[in-house]
PDB file of C-alpha atoms in Angstrom:
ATOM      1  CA  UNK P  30      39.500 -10.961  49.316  1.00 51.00           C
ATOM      2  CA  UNK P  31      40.032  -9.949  45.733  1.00 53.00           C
ATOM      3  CA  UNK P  32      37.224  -6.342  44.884  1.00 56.00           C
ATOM      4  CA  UNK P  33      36.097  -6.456  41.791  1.00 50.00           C
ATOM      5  CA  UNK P  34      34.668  -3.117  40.466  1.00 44.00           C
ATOM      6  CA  UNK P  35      33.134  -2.290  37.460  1.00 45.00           C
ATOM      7  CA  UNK P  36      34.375  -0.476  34.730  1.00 40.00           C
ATOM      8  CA  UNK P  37      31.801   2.145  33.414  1.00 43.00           C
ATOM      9  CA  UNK P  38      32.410   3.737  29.898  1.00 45.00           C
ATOM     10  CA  UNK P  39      30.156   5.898  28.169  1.00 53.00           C
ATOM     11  CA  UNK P  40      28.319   3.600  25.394  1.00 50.00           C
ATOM     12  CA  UNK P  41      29.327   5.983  22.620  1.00 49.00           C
ATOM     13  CA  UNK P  42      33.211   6.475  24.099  1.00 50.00           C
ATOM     14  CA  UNK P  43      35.474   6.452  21.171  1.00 52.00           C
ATOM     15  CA  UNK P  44      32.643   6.950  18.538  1.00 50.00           C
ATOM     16  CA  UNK P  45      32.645  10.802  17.435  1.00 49.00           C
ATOM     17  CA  UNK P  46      33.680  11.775  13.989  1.00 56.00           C
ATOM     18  CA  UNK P  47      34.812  15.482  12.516  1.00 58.00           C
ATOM     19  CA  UNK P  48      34.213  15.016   9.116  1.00 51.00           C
ATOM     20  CA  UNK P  49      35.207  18.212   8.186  1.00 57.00           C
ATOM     21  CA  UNK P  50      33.617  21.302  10.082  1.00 57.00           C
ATOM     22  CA  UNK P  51      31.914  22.462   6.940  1.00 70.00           C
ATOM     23  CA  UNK P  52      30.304  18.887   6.282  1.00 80.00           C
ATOM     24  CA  UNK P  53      29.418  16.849   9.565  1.00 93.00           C
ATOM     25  CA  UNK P  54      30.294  16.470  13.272  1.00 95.00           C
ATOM     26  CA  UNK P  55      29.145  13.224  15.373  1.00 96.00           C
ATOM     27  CA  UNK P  56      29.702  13.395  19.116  1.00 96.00           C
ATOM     28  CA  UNK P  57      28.353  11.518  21.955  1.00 96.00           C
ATOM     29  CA  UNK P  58      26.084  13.040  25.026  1.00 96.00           C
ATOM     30  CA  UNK P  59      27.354  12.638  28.323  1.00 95.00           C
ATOM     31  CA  UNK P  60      25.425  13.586  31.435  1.00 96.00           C
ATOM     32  CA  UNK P  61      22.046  12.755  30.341  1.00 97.00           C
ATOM     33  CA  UNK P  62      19.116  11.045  32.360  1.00 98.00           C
ATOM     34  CA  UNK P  63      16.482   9.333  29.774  1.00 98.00           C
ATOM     35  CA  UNK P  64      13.207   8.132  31.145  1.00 98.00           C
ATOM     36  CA  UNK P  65      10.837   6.470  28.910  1.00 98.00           C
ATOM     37  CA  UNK P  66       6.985   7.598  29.829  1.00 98.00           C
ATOM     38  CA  UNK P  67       3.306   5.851  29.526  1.00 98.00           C
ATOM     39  CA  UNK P  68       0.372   7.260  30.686  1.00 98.00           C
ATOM     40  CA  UNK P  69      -2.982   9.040  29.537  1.00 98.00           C
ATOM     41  CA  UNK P  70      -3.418  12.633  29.273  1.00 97.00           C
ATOM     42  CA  UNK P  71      -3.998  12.790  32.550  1.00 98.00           C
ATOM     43  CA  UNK P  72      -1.351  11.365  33.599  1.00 98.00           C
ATOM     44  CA  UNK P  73       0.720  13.460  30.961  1.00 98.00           C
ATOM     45  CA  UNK P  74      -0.219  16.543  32.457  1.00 98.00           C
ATOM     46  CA  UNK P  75       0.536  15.063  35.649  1.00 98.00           C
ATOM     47  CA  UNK P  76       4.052  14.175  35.169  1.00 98.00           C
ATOM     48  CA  UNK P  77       4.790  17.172  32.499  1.00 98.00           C
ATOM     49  CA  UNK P  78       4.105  19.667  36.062  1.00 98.00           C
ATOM     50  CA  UNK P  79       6.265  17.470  38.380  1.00 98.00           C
ATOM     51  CA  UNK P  80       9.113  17.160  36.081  1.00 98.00           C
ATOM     52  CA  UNK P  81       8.914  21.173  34.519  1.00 98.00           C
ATOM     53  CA  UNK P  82       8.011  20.034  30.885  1.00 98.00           C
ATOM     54  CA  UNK P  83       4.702  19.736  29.345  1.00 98.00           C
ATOM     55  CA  UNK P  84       4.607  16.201  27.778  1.00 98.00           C
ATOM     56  CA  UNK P  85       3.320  17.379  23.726  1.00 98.00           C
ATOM     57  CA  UNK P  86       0.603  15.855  22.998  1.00 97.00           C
ATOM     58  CA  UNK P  87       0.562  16.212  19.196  1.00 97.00           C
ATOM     59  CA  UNK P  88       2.241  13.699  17.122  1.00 97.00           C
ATOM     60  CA  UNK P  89       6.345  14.256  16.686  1.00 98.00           C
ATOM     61  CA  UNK P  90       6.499  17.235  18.925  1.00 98.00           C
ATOM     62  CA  UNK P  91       9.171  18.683  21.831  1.00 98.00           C
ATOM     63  CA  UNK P  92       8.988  20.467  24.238  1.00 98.00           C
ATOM     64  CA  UNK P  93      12.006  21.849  26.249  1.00 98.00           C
ATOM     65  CA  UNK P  94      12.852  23.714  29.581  1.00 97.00           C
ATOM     66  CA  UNK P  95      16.535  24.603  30.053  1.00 96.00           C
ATOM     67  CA  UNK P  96      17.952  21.352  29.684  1.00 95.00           C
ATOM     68  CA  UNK P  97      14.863  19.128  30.260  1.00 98.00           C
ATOM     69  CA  UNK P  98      13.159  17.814  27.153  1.00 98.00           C
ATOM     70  CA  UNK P  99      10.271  15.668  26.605  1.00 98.00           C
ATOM     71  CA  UNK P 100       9.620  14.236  22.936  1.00 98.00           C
ATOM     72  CA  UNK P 101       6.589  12.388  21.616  1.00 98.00           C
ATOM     73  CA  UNK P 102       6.746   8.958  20.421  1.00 98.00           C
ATOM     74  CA  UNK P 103       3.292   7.560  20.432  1.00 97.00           C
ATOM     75  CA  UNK P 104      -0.415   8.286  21.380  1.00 96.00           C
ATOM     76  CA  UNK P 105       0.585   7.485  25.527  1.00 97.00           C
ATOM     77  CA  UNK P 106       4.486   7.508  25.200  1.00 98.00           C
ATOM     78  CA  UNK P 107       7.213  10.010  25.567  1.00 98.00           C
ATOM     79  CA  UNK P 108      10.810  10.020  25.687  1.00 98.00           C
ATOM     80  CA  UNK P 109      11.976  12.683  28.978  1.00 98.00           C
ATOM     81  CA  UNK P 110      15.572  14.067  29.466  1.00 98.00           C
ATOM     82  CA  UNK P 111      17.072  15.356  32.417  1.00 98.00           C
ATOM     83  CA  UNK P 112      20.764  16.023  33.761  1.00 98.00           C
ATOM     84  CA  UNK P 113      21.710  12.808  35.127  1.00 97.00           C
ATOM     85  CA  UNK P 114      22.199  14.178  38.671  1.00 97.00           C
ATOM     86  CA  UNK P 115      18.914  15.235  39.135  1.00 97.00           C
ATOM     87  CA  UNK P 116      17.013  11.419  38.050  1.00 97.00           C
ATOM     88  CA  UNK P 117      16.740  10.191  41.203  1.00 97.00           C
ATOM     89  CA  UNK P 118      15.167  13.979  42.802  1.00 98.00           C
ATOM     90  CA  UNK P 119      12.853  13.985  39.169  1.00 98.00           C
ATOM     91  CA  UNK P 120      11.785  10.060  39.587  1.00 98.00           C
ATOM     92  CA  UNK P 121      10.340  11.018  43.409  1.00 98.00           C
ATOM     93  CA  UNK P 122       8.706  14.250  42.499  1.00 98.00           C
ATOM     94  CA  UNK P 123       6.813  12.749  39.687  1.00 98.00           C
ATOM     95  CA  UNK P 124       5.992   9.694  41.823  1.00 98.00           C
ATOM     96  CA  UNK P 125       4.673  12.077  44.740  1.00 98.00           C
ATOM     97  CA  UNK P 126       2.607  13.840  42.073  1.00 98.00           C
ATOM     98  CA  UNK P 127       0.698  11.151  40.521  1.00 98.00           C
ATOM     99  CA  UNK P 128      -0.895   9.997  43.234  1.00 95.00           C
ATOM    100  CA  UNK P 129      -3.452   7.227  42.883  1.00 96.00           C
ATOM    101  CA  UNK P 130      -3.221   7.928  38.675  1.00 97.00           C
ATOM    102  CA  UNK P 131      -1.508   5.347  36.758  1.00 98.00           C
ATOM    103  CA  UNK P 132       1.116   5.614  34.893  1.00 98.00           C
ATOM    104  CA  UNK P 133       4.983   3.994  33.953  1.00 98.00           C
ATOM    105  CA  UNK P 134       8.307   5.689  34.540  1.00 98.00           C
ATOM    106  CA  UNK P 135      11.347   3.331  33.506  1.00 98.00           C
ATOM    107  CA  UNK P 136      15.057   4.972  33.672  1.00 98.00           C
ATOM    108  CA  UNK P 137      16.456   3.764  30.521  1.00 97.00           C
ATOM    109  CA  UNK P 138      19.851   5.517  30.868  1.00 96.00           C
ATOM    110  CA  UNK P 139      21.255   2.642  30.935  1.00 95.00           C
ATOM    111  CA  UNK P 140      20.360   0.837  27.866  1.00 96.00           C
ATOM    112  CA  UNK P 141      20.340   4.354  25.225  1.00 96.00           C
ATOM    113  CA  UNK P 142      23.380   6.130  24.029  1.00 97.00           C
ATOM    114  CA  UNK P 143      23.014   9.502  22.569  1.00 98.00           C
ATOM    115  CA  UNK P 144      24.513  11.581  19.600  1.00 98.00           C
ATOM    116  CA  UNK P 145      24.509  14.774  18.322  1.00 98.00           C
ATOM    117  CA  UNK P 146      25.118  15.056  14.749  1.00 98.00           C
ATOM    118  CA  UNK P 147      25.443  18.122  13.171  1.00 97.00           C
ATOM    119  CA  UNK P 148      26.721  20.471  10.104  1.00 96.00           C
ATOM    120  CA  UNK P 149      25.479  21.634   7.074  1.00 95.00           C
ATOM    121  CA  UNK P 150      25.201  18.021   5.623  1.00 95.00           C
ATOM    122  CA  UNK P 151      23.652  16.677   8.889  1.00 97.00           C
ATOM    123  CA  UNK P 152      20.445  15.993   6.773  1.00 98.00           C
ATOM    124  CA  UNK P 153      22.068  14.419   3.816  1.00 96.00           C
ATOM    125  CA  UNK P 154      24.078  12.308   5.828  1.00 97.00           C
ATOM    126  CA  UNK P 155      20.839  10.683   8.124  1.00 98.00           C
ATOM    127  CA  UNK P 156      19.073  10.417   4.837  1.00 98.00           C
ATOM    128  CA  UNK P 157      21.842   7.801   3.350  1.00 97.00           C
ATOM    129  CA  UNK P 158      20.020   4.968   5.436  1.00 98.00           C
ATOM    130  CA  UNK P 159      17.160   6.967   6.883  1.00 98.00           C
ATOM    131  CA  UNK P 160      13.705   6.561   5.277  1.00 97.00           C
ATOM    132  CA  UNK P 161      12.145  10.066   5.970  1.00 98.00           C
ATOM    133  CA  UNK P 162      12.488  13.622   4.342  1.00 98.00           C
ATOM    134  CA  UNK P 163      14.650  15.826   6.735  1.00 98.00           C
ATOM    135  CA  UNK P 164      14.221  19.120   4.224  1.00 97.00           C
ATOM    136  CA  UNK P 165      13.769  21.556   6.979  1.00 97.00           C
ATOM    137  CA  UNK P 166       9.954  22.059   5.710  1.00 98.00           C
ATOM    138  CA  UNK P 167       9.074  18.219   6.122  1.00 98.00           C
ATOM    139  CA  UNK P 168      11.333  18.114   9.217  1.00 98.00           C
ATOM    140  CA  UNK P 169      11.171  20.865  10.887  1.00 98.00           C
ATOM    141  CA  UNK P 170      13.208  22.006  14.270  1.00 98.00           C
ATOM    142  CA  UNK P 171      11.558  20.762  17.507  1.00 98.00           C
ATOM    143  CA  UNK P 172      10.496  17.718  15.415  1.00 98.00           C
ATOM    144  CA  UNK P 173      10.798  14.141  16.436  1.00 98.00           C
ATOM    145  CA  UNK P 174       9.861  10.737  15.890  1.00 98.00           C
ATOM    146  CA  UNK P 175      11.485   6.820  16.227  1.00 98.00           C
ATOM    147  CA  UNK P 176      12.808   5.651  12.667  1.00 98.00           C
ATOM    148  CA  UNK P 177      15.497   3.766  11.441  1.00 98.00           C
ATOM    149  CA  UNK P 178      19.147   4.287  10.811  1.00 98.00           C
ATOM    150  CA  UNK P 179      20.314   1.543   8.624  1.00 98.00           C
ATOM    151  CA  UNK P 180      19.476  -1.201  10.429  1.00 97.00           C
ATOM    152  CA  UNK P 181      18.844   0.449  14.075  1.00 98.00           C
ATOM    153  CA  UNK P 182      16.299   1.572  15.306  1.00 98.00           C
ATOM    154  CA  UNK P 183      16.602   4.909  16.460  1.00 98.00           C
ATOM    155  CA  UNK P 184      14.756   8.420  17.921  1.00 98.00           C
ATOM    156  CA  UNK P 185      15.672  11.610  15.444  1.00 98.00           C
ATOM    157  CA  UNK P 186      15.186  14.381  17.147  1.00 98.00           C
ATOM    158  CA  UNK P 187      15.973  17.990  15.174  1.00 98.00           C
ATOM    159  CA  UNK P 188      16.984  19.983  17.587  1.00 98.00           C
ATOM    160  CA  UNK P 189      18.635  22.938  15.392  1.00 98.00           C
ATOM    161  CA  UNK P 190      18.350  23.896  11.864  1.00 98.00           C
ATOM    162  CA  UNK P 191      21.722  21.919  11.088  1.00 98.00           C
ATOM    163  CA  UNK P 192      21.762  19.492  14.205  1.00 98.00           C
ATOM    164  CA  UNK P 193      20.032  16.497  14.720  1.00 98.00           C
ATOM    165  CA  UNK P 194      20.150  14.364  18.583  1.00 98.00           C
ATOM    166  CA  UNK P 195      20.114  10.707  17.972  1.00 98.00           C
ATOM    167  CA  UNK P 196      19.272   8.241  20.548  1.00 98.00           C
ATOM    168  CA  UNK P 197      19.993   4.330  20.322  1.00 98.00           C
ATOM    169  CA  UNK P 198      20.861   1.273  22.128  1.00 97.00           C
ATOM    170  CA  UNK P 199      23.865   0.940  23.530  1.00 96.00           C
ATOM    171  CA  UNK P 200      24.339  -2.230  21.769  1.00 96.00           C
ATOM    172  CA  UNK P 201      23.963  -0.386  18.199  1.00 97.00           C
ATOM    173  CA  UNK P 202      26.181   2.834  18.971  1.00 97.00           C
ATOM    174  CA  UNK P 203      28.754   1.357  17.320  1.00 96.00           C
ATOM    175  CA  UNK P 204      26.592   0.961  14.497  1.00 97.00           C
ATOM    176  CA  UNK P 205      25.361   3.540  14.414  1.00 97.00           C
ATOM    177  CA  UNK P 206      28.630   5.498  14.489  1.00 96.00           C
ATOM    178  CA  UNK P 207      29.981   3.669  12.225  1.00 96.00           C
ATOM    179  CA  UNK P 208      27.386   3.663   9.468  1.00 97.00           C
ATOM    180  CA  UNK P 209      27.329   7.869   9.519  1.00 96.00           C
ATOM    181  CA  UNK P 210      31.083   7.677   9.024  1.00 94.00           C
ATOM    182  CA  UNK P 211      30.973   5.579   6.258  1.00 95.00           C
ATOM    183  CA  UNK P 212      27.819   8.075   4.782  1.00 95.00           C
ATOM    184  CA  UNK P 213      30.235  11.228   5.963  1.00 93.00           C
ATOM    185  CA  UNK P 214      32.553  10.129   3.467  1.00 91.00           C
ATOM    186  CA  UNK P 215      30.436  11.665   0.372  1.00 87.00           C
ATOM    187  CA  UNK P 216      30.810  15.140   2.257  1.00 82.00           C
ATOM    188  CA  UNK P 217      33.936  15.009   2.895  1.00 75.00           C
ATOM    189  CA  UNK P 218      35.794  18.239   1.546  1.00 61.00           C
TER     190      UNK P 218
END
């Protein structure tokens, strides 16, 4: 009997970029466990204990723990990361700690890819097909929100002072990649 086994390659695999050091660096995120989060507060402070985060609850806030993150994205909905070997431990401690409260936990791992794009034109370079200010005073670090990129749809999240995380479909990485190429080309020294 023929065994067929899947290939698995990292959605943004072949997608990074080195502009120039002194302009703009894309690379891709590896390792990473994304769950996507609904709930009341209740259920926000719930989950933020079991998984070692509190879940902001003011509008385009962070909050991080070592390498755990959780990011706003609506009134009831949040954004969680997590090393990817610890999803399945995180997805049964927040289950055992909600209890009768309702709430949704999804692993979306599989459907986002992630980049981090960063260097001292970072900003300018978002801003060629991104809508909103990034001037560290509108955007500040810690800051984060869903937006567009062009024509994807992505999350910005600033996550230094010259770095920004970017998180997207798998289906638009390419896209995505692609499109801050083509806007790293203005930078380029």
């Amino acid at each position: 009997m023929v065994e067929i086994l899947p290939l698995r390659r990292a959605p943004h695999a072949g997608l990074s970029l080195v502009a120039d050091e002194r302009s703009v660096r894309l690379q891709g995120v590896d390792g990473v466990s994304r769950f996507s989060v609904r709930g009341d507060a209740e259920a926000a402070q719930k989950i933020g204990q079991a998984f070692g985060v509190s879940l902001p609850l003011e509008p385009w806030r962070s909050a991080t723990t070592g390498i755990r993150a959780a990011l706003w994205l609506g009134p009831d909905e949040w954004l969680l990361f997590a090393d990817e070997r610890e999803a399945d431990a995180i997805t049964a401690q927040v289950a055992a700690a909600m209890g009768e409260t309702p709430y949704s936990w999804v692993d979306v791992s599989h459907r986002n890819a992630g980049f981090l794009l960063s260097g001292p034109h970072a900003a300018d370079v978002l801003n060629a097909g991104c809508p909103l200010p990034l001037s560290l005073a509108a955007f500040p670090v810690g800051k984060c929100t869903r937006t567009l990129l062009g024509k994807a749809e992505i999350v910005l999240w600033r996550t230094g002072e010259t770095e920004f995380r970017i998180e997207v479909w798998r289906s638009f990485a390419a896209y995505v990649a692609e499109f801050i190429a083509e806007a790293a080309r203005e930078h380029m020294v």
